[in-house]
Amino acid sequence: MAAEAKSQATTAKRLYDDRAKVYDDSWHPSFAKYIVDCANLQPGEKLLDLACGTGLVSFPASKKVRPDGSVIGVDVSQGMLKEAYQKLKQQPESSNVTFFEHDISDLTTLSAIKEESFDVITCASAFVLLNSPGESLKSWIKYLKPGGRLVVDVSHPRNQLSGIVWEKVHQQLGITPPYNRTWVKNENSLKILLHQAGFDILNSKFEFKEQIGYSKHYLSIADAESTAKESISSTANNALNTPTHKAKALQLFQQEWKSLSNPSGTLLEIDGKEPFVGIVALRSRCGSPLRNGIISSL
Ligand SMILES: C[S@@+](CC[C@H](N)C(=O)[O-])C[C@H]1O[C@@H](n2cnc3c(N)ncnc32)[C@H](O)[C@@H]1O
């Protein structure tokens, strides 16, 4: 598992170092704000923002917890953290934010993070990148105070379909994919992992409405070949786009694409509007009342 986690972190570094400068030119800023709203942060609270990237959650969150609260952001990509530090320089009022370069699937060697010291943990748009999501949740829960909140999201299983198909192709060729979404089968998949890790679900009904904006649409089985040829050259598919794997990868993509189609030859693709993209969960207090009920209004 340690070797797997290391290779995931190494791949994430490569992908996000490359993307860092343009990362914020996307739907991520509005999604991050949405995650901050869901966390319902209060003045004085301490937040651990896992896979903080360029700080899209950390900075708005830092405003909410002022004057006495603080934010620690952790990410493995130097490129993303460089952008975050740049913002920090331009925002002296954000002196309550600290960033660390570290792999979030093993926080035990990050001495700045103490057990039972955070009111809230966020992990926005990153949980589906981790090799062992259940193990990660189990390792994170101890950093929350009892009753502390976790805000985490996963994508709908029909969101960004070509990514799902490429993930399956990686698996079939025995190559670790750069993301890990195929375990999300339905709205219970994340809840099950959370329960197994010792969390109670507080809210799982929130919906994000602005990812691309199409809500849902249908792709065609006839697009299998062109989609495969266009998308194999994306950085996420570097390990497949090689003389050894390319031909087989293209063929497998087309097979998998077809297997996702319905009898009329179309494939349903979902944007970010579906429920269960995000969940607020609490570190269980073994039956004692929740520390507060503030999230119930979401
Ligand atoms: C899609 S970005 C999300 C960034 C930020 N949370 C946001 O909402 O904008 C995914 C982030 O996860 C980070 N990441 C992926 N795997 C990681 C790991 N094992 N440890 C730390 N960071 C990781 C990447 O470097 C990248 O910054």
mmCIF file of C-alpha atoms and ligand atoms in Angstrom:
data_model
loop_
_atom_site.group_PDB
_atom_site.id
_atom_site.type_symbol
_atom_site.label_atom_id
_atom_site.label_comp_id
_atom_site.label_asym_id
_atom_site.label_seq_id
_atom_site.Cartn_x
_atom_site.Cartn_y
_atom_site.Cartn_z
ATOM 1 C CA MET A 1 0.000 0.000 0.000
ATOM 2 C CA ALA A 2 2.865 2.409 0.783
ATOM 3 C CA ALA A 3 4.313 1.895 -2.709
ATOM 4 C CA GLU A 4 0.869 2.459 -4.291
ATOM 5 C CA ALA A 5 0.330 5.641 -2.295
ATOM 6 C CA LYS A 6 3.765 6.909 -3.294
ATOM 7 C CA SER A 7 3.105 6.326 -6.960
ATOM 8 C CA GLN A 8 -0.279 8.104 -6.723
ATOM 9 C CA ALA A 9 1.363 11.114 -5.089
ATOM 10 C CA THR A 10 4.130 11.150 -7.698
ATOM 11 C CA THR A 11 1.589 11.091 -10.510
ATOM 12 C CA ALA A 12 -0.475 13.840 -8.860
ATOM 13 C CA LYS A 13 2.634 16.014 -8.548
ATOM 14 C CA ARG A 14 3.356 15.636 -12.250
ATOM 15 C CA LEU A 15 -0.237 16.318 -13.320
ATOM 16 C CA TYR A 16 -0.836 19.297 -11.061
ATOM 17 C CA ASP A 17 2.610 20.879 -11.366
ATOM 18 C CA ASP A 18 1.841 21.033 -15.093
ATOM 19 C CA ARG A 19 -1.610 22.482 -14.599
ATOM 20 C CA ALA A 20 -0.961 24.826 -11.684
ATOM 21 C CA LYS A 21 -0.707 28.126 -13.545
ATOM 22 C CA VAL A 22 -4.065 27.703 -15.300
ATOM 23 C CA TYR A 23 -5.824 25.642 -12.625
ATOM 24 C CA ASP A 24 -7.916 28.524 -11.306
ATOM 25 C CA ASP A 25 -9.326 29.247 -14.800
ATOM 26 C CA SER A 26 -11.962 26.568 -14.346
ATOM 27 C CA TRP A 27 -15.083 25.658 -12.388
ATOM 28 C CA HIS A 28 -12.913 24.860 -9.353
ATOM 29 C CA PRO A 29 -13.070 28.308 -7.695
ATOM 30 C CA SER A 30 -16.858 28.253 -7.524
ATOM 31 C CA PHE A 31 -16.898 24.633 -6.373
ATOM 32 C CA ALA A 32 -14.350 25.448 -3.665
ATOM 33 C CA LYS A 33 -16.509 28.332 -2.421
ATOM 34 C CA TYR A 34 -19.426 25.949 -2.323
ATOM 35 C CA ILE A 35 -17.413 23.510 -0.196
ATOM 36 C CA VAL A 36 -16.525 26.356 2.182
ATOM 37 C CA ASP A 37 -20.240 27.173 2.521
ATOM 38 C CA CYS A 38 -21.021 23.541 3.253
ATOM 39 C CA ALA A 39 -18.374 23.469 5.986
ATOM 40 C CA ASN A 40 -20.210 26.318 7.736
ATOM 41 C CA LEU A 41 -17.018 27.496 9.405
ATOM 42 C CA GLN A 42 -17.265 29.616 12.518
ATOM 43 C CA PRO A 43 -14.882 32.234 13.933
ATOM 44 C CA GLY A 44 -12.150 30.590 15.962
ATOM 45 C CA GLU A 45 -12.293 27.192 14.248
ATOM 46 C CA LYS A 46 -9.246 25.287 13.002
ATOM 47 C CA LEU A 47 -9.399 23.837 9.494
ATOM 48 C CA LEU A 48 -7.202 21.215 7.858
ATOM 49 C CA ASP A 49 -7.563 21.603 4.076
ATOM 50 C CA LEU A 50 -6.292 18.394 2.497
ATOM 51 C CA ALA A 51 -5.107 18.562 -1.127
ATOM 52 C CA CYS A 52 -5.400 22.328 -0.826
ATOM 53 C CA GLY A 53 -3.969 22.994 -4.301
ATOM 54 C CA THR A 54 -3.770 26.712 -5.011
ATOM 55 C CA GLY A 55 -5.738 27.510 -1.837
ATOM 56 C CA LEU A 56 -9.196 27.868 -3.360
ATOM 57 C CA VAL A 57 -10.752 26.509 -0.155
ATOM 58 C CA SER A 58 -8.044 27.655 2.279
ATOM 59 C CA PHE A 59 -8.297 31.391 1.543
ATOM 60 C CA PRO A 60 -12.076 31.895 1.689
ATOM 61 C CA ALA A 61 -12.143 29.572 4.705
ATOM 62 C CA SER A 62 -9.493 31.660 6.472
ATOM 63 C CA LYS A 63 -11.827 34.679 6.354
ATOM 64 C CA LYS A 64 -14.609 32.734 8.046
ATOM 65 C CA VAL A 65 -12.492 31.546 10.980
ATOM 66 C CA ARG A 66 -10.865 34.904 11.773
ATOM 67 C CA PRO A 67 -9.821 36.426 14.069
ATOM 68 C CA ASP A 68 -8.671 33.487 16.201
ATOM 69 C CA GLY A 69 -9.078 30.501 13.902
ATOM 70 C CA SER A 70 -6.517 29.112 11.485
ATOM 71 C CA VAL A 71 -6.126 27.033 8.342
ATOM 72 C CA ILE A 72 -3.479 24.466 7.460
ATOM 73 C CA GLY A 73 -3.372 23.469 3.792
ATOM 74 C CA VAL A 74 -1.500 20.350 2.655
ATOM 75 C CA ASP A 75 -0.698 19.383 -0.917
ATOM 76 C CA VAL A 76 1.882 17.305 -2.728
ATOM 77 C CA SER A 77 2.284 19.557 -5.789
ATOM 78 C CA GLN A 78 4.969 22.233 -5.535
ATOM 79 C CA GLY A 79 3.458 23.947 -8.567
ATOM 80 C CA MET A 80 0.033 24.276 -6.937
ATOM 81 C CA LEU A 81 1.589 25.387 -3.644
ATOM 82 C CA LYS A 82 3.665 28.007 -5.452
ATOM 83 C CA GLU A 83 0.429 29.574 -6.690
ATOM 84 C CA ALA A 84 -0.972 29.391 -3.149
ATOM 85 C CA TYR A 85 2.128 31.137 -1.717
ATOM 86 C CA GLN A 86 1.812 33.816 -4.377
ATOM 87 C CA LYS A 87 -1.742 34.522 -3.177
ATOM 88 C CA LEU A 88 -0.560 34.488 0.425
ATOM 89 C CA LYS A 89 1.970 37.215 -0.367
ATOM 90 C CA GLN A 90 -0.781 39.336 -1.899
ATOM 91 C CA GLN A 91 -3.113 38.830 1.077
ATOM 92 C CA PRO A 92 -1.334 39.827 4.286
ATOM 93 C CA GLU A 93 -4.649 39.458 6.114
ATOM 94 C CA SER A 94 -4.410 35.706 5.514
ATOM 95 C CA SER A 95 -1.588 35.265 8.024
ATOM 96 C CA ASN A 96 -3.701 32.561 9.682
ATOM 97 C CA VAL A 97 -3.050 30.220 6.697
ATOM 98 C CA THR A 98 -0.037 27.884 6.563
ATOM 99 C CA PHE A 99 0.780 25.488 3.740
ATOM 100 C CA PHE A 100 2.761 22.254 3.826
ATOM 101 C CA GLU A 101 4.020 20.087 0.990
ATOM 102 C CA HIS A 102 3.096 16.525 1.910
ATOM 103 C CA ASP A 103 1.278 13.399 0.771
ATOM 104 C CA ILE A 104 -2.204 13.431 2.332
ATOM 105 C CA SER A 105 -2.469 9.649 2.217
ATOM 106 C CA ASP A 106 0.174 9.482 4.940
ATOM 107 C CA LEU A 107 0.099 12.430 7.329
ATOM 108 C CA THR A 108 1.903 10.628 10.146
ATOM 109 C CA THR A 109 5.237 12.213 9.222
ATOM 110 C CA LEU A 110 3.831 15.741 9.102
ATOM 111 C CA SER A 111 4.631 16.910 12.626
ATOM 112 C CA ALA A 112 2.657 20.175 12.300
ATOM 113 C CA ILE A 113 -0.574 18.171 12.321
ATOM 114 C CA LYS A 114 -1.666 17.099 15.789
ATOM 115 C CA GLU A 115 -4.351 14.567 16.633
ATOM 116 C CA GLU A 116 -7.761 15.857 17.780
ATOM 117 C CA SER A 117 -6.821 19.442 16.949
ATOM 118 C CA PHE A 118 -9.095 20.357 14.019
ATOM 119 C CA ASP A 119 -12.755 21.365 14.020
ATOM 120 C CA VAL A 120 -13.070 20.755 10.293
ATOM 121 C CA ILE A 121 -11.272 18.846 7.539
ATOM 122 C CA THR A 122 -11.986 19.616 3.890
ATOM 123 C CA CYS A 123 -10.858 17.609 0.895
ATOM 124 C CA ALA A 124 -12.265 19.298 -2.206
ATOM 125 C CA SER A 125 -12.083 17.785 -5.697
ATOM 126 C CA ALA A 126 -9.298 15.436 -4.655
ATOM 127 C CA PHE A 127 -10.735 12.407 -2.858
ATOM 128 C CA VAL A 128 -11.235 10.583 -6.172
ATOM 129 C CA LEU A 129 -7.513 10.845 -6.850
ATOM 130 C CA LEU A 130 -6.455 8.708 -3.893
ATOM 131 C CA ASN A 131 -5.538 5.046 -4.306
ATOM 132 C CA SER A 132 -7.056 3.902 -1.013
ATOM 133 C CA PRO A 133 -9.883 6.291 -0.136
ATOM 134 C CA GLY A 134 -11.204 4.185 2.761
ATOM 135 C CA GLU A 135 -7.755 3.892 4.336
ATOM 136 C CA SER A 136 -7.238 7.634 3.938
ATOM 137 C CA LEU A 137 -10.494 8.402 5.786
ATOM 138 C CA LYS A 138 -9.479 6.052 8.591
ATOM 139 C CA SER A 139 -6.121 7.780 8.866
ATOM 140 C CA TRP A 140 -7.624 11.322 8.824
ATOM 141 C CA ILE A 141 -10.371 10.938 11.431
ATOM 142 C CA LYS A 142 -7.983 11.108 14.390
ATOM 143 C CA TYR A 143 -6.980 14.670 13.465
ATOM 144 C CA LEU A 144 -10.552 15.873 14.064
ATOM 145 C CA LYS A 145 -11.812 16.759 17.501
ATOM 146 C CA PRO A 146 -14.670 14.426 18.496
ATOM 147 C CA GLY A 147 -17.740 15.784 16.728
ATOM 148 C CA GLY A 148 -15.537 17.612 14.201
ATOM 149 C CA ARG A 149 -16.703 17.878 10.591
ATOM 150 C CA LEU A 150 -15.336 16.477 7.372
ATOM 151 C CA VAL A 151 -16.447 17.883 4.009
ATOM 152 C CA VAL A 152 -15.548 15.638 1.108
ATOM 153 C CA ASP A 153 -16.853 15.170 -2.426
ATOM 154 C CA VAL A 154 -16.826 12.534 -5.114
ATOM 155 C CA SER A 155 -17.971 12.748 -8.713
ATOM 156 C CA HIS A 156 -21.102 11.163 -10.058
ATOM 157 C CA PRO A 157 -20.239 7.799 -11.698
ATOM 158 C CA ARG A 158 -21.438 9.233 -15.013
ATOM 159 C CA ASN A 159 -19.510 12.500 -14.689
ATOM 160 C CA GLN A 160 -16.694 13.024 -17.238
ATOM 161 C CA LEU A 161 -17.288 9.670 -18.889
ATOM 162 C CA SER A 162 -14.113 9.519 -20.931
ATOM 163 C CA GLY A 163 -12.135 9.774 -17.676
ATOM 164 C CA ILE A 164 -14.042 6.793 -16.269
ATOM 165 C CA VAL A 165 -13.321 4.830 -19.423
ATOM 166 C CA TRP A 166 -9.602 5.703 -19.365
ATOM 167 C CA GLU A 167 -9.441 4.655 -15.730
ATOM 168 C CA LYS A 168 -10.776 1.225 -16.703
ATOM 169 C CA VAL A 169 -8.255 1.017 -19.549
ATOM 170 C CA HIS A 170 -5.378 1.737 -17.145
ATOM 171 C CA GLN A 171 -6.660 -1.007 -14.851
ATOM 172 C CA GLN A 172 -6.943 -3.521 -17.681
ATOM 173 C CA LEU A 173 -3.364 -2.839 -18.729
ATOM 174 C CA GLY A 174 -2.144 -3.191 -15.133
ATOM 175 C CA ILE A 175 -1.146 0.490 -14.905
ATOM 176 C CA THR A 176 -2.093 2.567 -11.835
ATOM 177 C CA PRO A 177 -4.582 5.206 -13.080
ATOM 178 C CA PRO A 178 -3.967 8.851 -12.108
ATOM 179 C CA TYR A 179 -7.416 8.975 -10.459
ATOM 180 C CA ASN A 180 -9.696 6.491 -8.775
ATOM 181 C CA ARG A 181 -13.385 6.998 -9.475
ATOM 182 C CA THR A 182 -14.718 3.586 -10.449
ATOM 183 C CA TRP A 183 -15.405 2.623 -6.807
ATOM 184 C CA VAL A 184 -18.162 5.288 -6.767
ATOM 185 C CA LYS A 185 -21.106 3.206 -7.947
ATOM 186 C CA ASN A 186 -24.022 5.152 -6.440
ATOM 187 C CA GLU A 187 -24.985 7.580 -3.691
ATOM 188 C CA ASN A 188 -24.111 5.041 -0.995
ATOM 189 C CA SER A 189 -20.514 4.374 -2.038
ATOM 190 C CA LEU A 190 -18.967 7.289 -0.145
ATOM 191 C CA LYS A 191 -21.341 6.930 2.786
ATOM 192 C CA ILE A 192 -20.240 3.333 3.307
ATOM 193 C CA LEU A 193 -16.567 4.319 3.432
ATOM 194 C CA LEU A 194 -17.368 7.155 5.845
ATOM 195 C CA HIS A 195 -19.301 4.873 8.193
ATOM 196 C CA GLN A 196 -16.530 2.285 8.091
ATOM 197 C CA ALA A 197 -14.027 4.961 9.050
ATOM 198 C CA GLY A 198 -16.095 6.120 12.063
ATOM 199 C CA PHE A 199 -18.018 9.074 10.664
ATOM 200 C CA ASP A 200 -21.710 9.871 11.008
ATOM 201 C CA ILE A 201 -23.330 11.447 7.948
ATOM 202 C CA LEU A 202 -24.706 14.882 8.748
ATOM 203 C CA ASN A 203 -25.670 16.071 5.288
ATOM 204 C CA SER A 204 -25.433 14.373 1.924
ATOM 205 C CA LYS A 205 -27.997 16.285 -0.022
ATOM 206 C CA PHE A 206 -26.063 19.198 -1.340
ATOM 207 C CA GLU A 207 -25.768 19.801 -5.042
ATOM 208 C CA PHE A 208 -23.315 21.843 -7.038
ATOM 209 C CA LYS A 209 -24.922 23.447 -10.072
ATOM 210 C CA GLU A 210 -22.138 25.100 -12.016
ATOM 211 C CA GLN A 211 -19.544 22.568 -13.143
ATOM 212 C CA ILE A 212 -19.955 22.851 -16.908
ATOM 213 C CA GLY A 213 -23.621 23.740 -16.932
ATOM 214 C CA TYR A 214 -25.206 21.145 -19.204
ATOM 215 C CA SER A 215 -26.836 19.151 -16.385
ATOM 216 C CA LYS A 216 -26.907 15.946 -18.432
ATOM 217 C CA HIS A 217 -26.564 14.979 -22.055
ATOM 218 C CA TYR A 218 -26.101 11.946 -24.282
ATOM 219 C CA LEU A 219 -22.925 10.983 -26.096
ATOM 220 C CA SER A 220 -22.891 8.605 -29.024
ATOM 221 C CA ILE A 221 -21.468 5.137 -29.334
ATOM 222 C CA ALA A 222 -20.238 6.266 -32.761
ATOM 223 C CA ASP A 223 -17.876 8.737 -31.062
ATOM 224 C CA ALA A 224 -15.837 5.973 -29.427
ATOM 225 C CA GLU A 225 -12.921 6.108 -31.879
ATOM 226 C CA SER A 226 -12.676 9.893 -32.201
ATOM 227 C CA THR A 227 -12.998 10.404 -28.430
ATOM 228 C CA ALA A 228 -10.280 7.807 -27.807
ATOM 229 C CA LYS A 229 -7.895 9.372 -30.330
ATOM 230 C CA GLU A 230 -8.459 12.900 -29.053
ATOM 231 C CA SER A 231 -8.235 12.179 -25.364
ATOM 232 C CA ILE A 232 -5.321 9.728 -25.259
ATOM 233 C CA SER A 233 -2.961 12.662 -25.607
ATOM 234 C CA SER A 234 -4.083 14.297 -22.353
ATOM 235 C CA THR A 235 -1.381 14.439 -19.657
ATOM 236 C CA ALA A 236 -3.427 12.079 -17.476
ATOM 237 C CA ASN A 237 -2.970 9.359 -20.104
ATOM 238 C CA ASN A 238 0.821 9.678 -20.460
ATOM 239 C CA ALA A 239 1.382 6.125 -19.284
ATOM 240 C CA LEU A 240 -0.930 4.804 -22.026
ATOM 241 C CA ASN A 241 0.215 7.046 -24.846
ATOM 242 C CA THR A 242 3.424 5.085 -25.455
ATOM 243 C CA PRO A 243 4.563 2.841 -28.329
ATOM 244 C CA THR A 244 4.015 -0.198 -26.069
ATOM 245 C CA HIS A 245 0.473 0.573 -24.935
ATOM 246 C CA LYS A 246 -1.149 3.030 -27.341
ATOM 247 C CA ALA A 247 -2.754 0.668 -29.865
ATOM 248 C CA LYS A 248 -4.153 -1.646 -27.182
ATOM 249 C CA ALA A 249 -5.301 1.316 -25.089
ATOM 250 C CA LEU A 250 -7.245 2.812 -28.002
ATOM 251 C CA GLN A 251 -8.892 -0.528 -28.696
ATOM 252 C CA LEU A 252 -9.819 -1.073 -25.027
ATOM 253 C CA PHE A 253 -11.209 2.460 -24.787
ATOM 254 C CA GLN A 254 -13.612 1.779 -27.633
ATOM 255 C CA GLN A 255 -14.751 -1.501 -26.073
ATOM 256 C CA GLU A 256 -15.337 0.113 -22.673
ATOM 257 C CA TRP A 257 -17.118 3.103 -24.241
ATOM 258 C CA LYS A 258 -19.501 0.759 -26.017
ATOM 259 C CA SER A 259 -20.123 -1.208 -22.821
ATOM 260 C CA LEU A 260 -21.411 1.976 -21.139
ATOM 261 C CA SER A 261 -23.984 2.664 -23.833
ATOM 262 C CA ASN A 262 -27.686 1.907 -23.612
ATOM 263 C CA PRO A 263 -29.582 -0.154 -26.245
ATOM 264 C CA SER A 264 -30.189 2.935 -28.374
ATOM 265 C CA GLY A 265 -26.431 3.515 -28.734
ATOM 266 C CA THR A 266 -26.097 6.548 -26.476
ATOM 267 C CA LEU A 267 -24.195 7.161 -23.250
ATOM 268 C CA LEU A 268 -25.589 9.327 -20.486
ATOM 269 C CA GLU A 269 -23.079 11.862 -19.182
ATOM 270 C CA ILE A 270 -23.858 13.860 -16.043
ATOM 271 C CA ASP A 271 -22.569 17.299 -15.124
ATOM 272 C CA GLY A 272 -22.119 18.449 -11.534
ATOM 273 C CA LYS A 273 -25.798 18.875 -10.721
ATOM 274 C CA GLU A 274 -26.577 15.470 -9.301
ATOM 275 C CA PRO A 275 -26.899 14.962 -5.571
ATOM 276 C CA PHE A 276 -24.256 13.098 -3.612
ATOM 277 C CA VAL A 277 -21.343 15.039 -5.005
ATOM 278 C CA GLY A 278 -20.595 16.104 -1.473
ATOM 279 C CA ILE A 279 -21.024 14.954 2.049
ATOM 280 C CA VAL A 280 -20.604 16.563 5.413
ATOM 281 C CA ALA A 281 -19.757 13.951 8.013
ATOM 282 C CA LEU A 282 -18.949 14.114 11.690
ATOM 283 C CA ARG A 283 -16.354 12.301 13.665
ATOM 284 C CA SER A 284 -18.579 10.046 15.701
ATOM 285 C CA ARG A 285 -18.806 10.863 19.397
ATOM 286 C CA CYS A 286 -19.973 7.384 20.361
ATOM 287 C CA GLY A 287 -23.593 8.376 20.766
ATOM 288 C CA SER A 288 -23.208 11.722 22.541
ATOM 289 C CA PRO A 289 -25.024 14.745 21.071
ATOM 290 C CA LEU A 290 -23.456 16.604 18.162
ATOM 291 C CA ARG A 291 -21.182 19.478 19.126
ATOM 292 C CA ASN A 292 -23.534 21.795 17.291
ATOM 293 C CA GLY A 293 -26.404 21.586 14.857
ATOM 294 C CA ILE A 294 -25.309 24.320 12.538
ATOM 295 C CA ILE A 295 -24.962 22.185 9.425
ATOM 296 C CA SER A 296 -28.499 20.896 9.604
ATOM 297 C CA SER A 297 -29.746 24.048 7.906
ATOM 298 C CA LEU A 298 -27.900 23.266 4.667
HETATM 299 C C1 LIG B 1 -8.384 19.058 -8.374
HETATM 300 S S1 LIG B 1 -7.143 19.678 -7.318
HETATM 301 C C2 LIG B 1 -8.096 20.281 -5.914
HETATM 302 C C3 LIG B 1 -7.402 21.418 -5.210
HETATM 303 C C4 LIG B 1 -8.248 22.164 -4.188
HETATM 304 N N1 LIG B 1 -8.730 21.288 -3.149
HETATM 305 C C5 LIG B 1 -9.412 22.841 -4.871
HETATM 306 O O1 LIG B 1 -10.565 22.590 -4.505
HETATM 307 O O2 LIG B 1 -9.171 23.636 -5.781
HETATM 308 C C6 LIG B 1 -6.468 18.186 -6.685
HETATM 309 C C7 LIG B 1 -5.282 18.428 -5.765
HETATM 310 O O3 LIG B 1 -4.979 17.212 -5.085
HETATM 311 C C8 LIG B 1 -3.588 17.170 -4.892
HETATM 312 N N2 LIG B 1 -3.218 15.783 -4.554
HETATM 313 C C9 LIG B 1 -3.507 14.679 -5.254
HETATM 314 N N3 LIG B 1 -3.032 13.598 -4.617
HETATM 315 C C10 LIG B 1 -2.441 14.052 -3.488
HETATM 316 C C11 LIG B 1 -1.770 13.422 -2.416
HETATM 317 N N4 LIG B 1 -1.620 12.108 -2.369
HETATM 318 N N5 LIG B 1 -1.285 14.180 -1.413
HETATM 319 C C12 LIG B 1 -1.430 15.536 -1.449
HETATM 320 N N6 LIG B 1 -2.050 16.190 -2.437
HETATM 321 C C13 LIG B 1 -2.558 15.456 -3.443
HETATM 322 C C14 LIG B 1 -3.049 17.671 -6.219
HETATM 323 O O4 LIG B 1 -1.704 18.061 -6.127
HETATM 324 C C15 LIG B 1 -4.005 18.834 -6.500
HETATM 325 O O5 LIG B 1 -3.508 20.036 -5.977
#
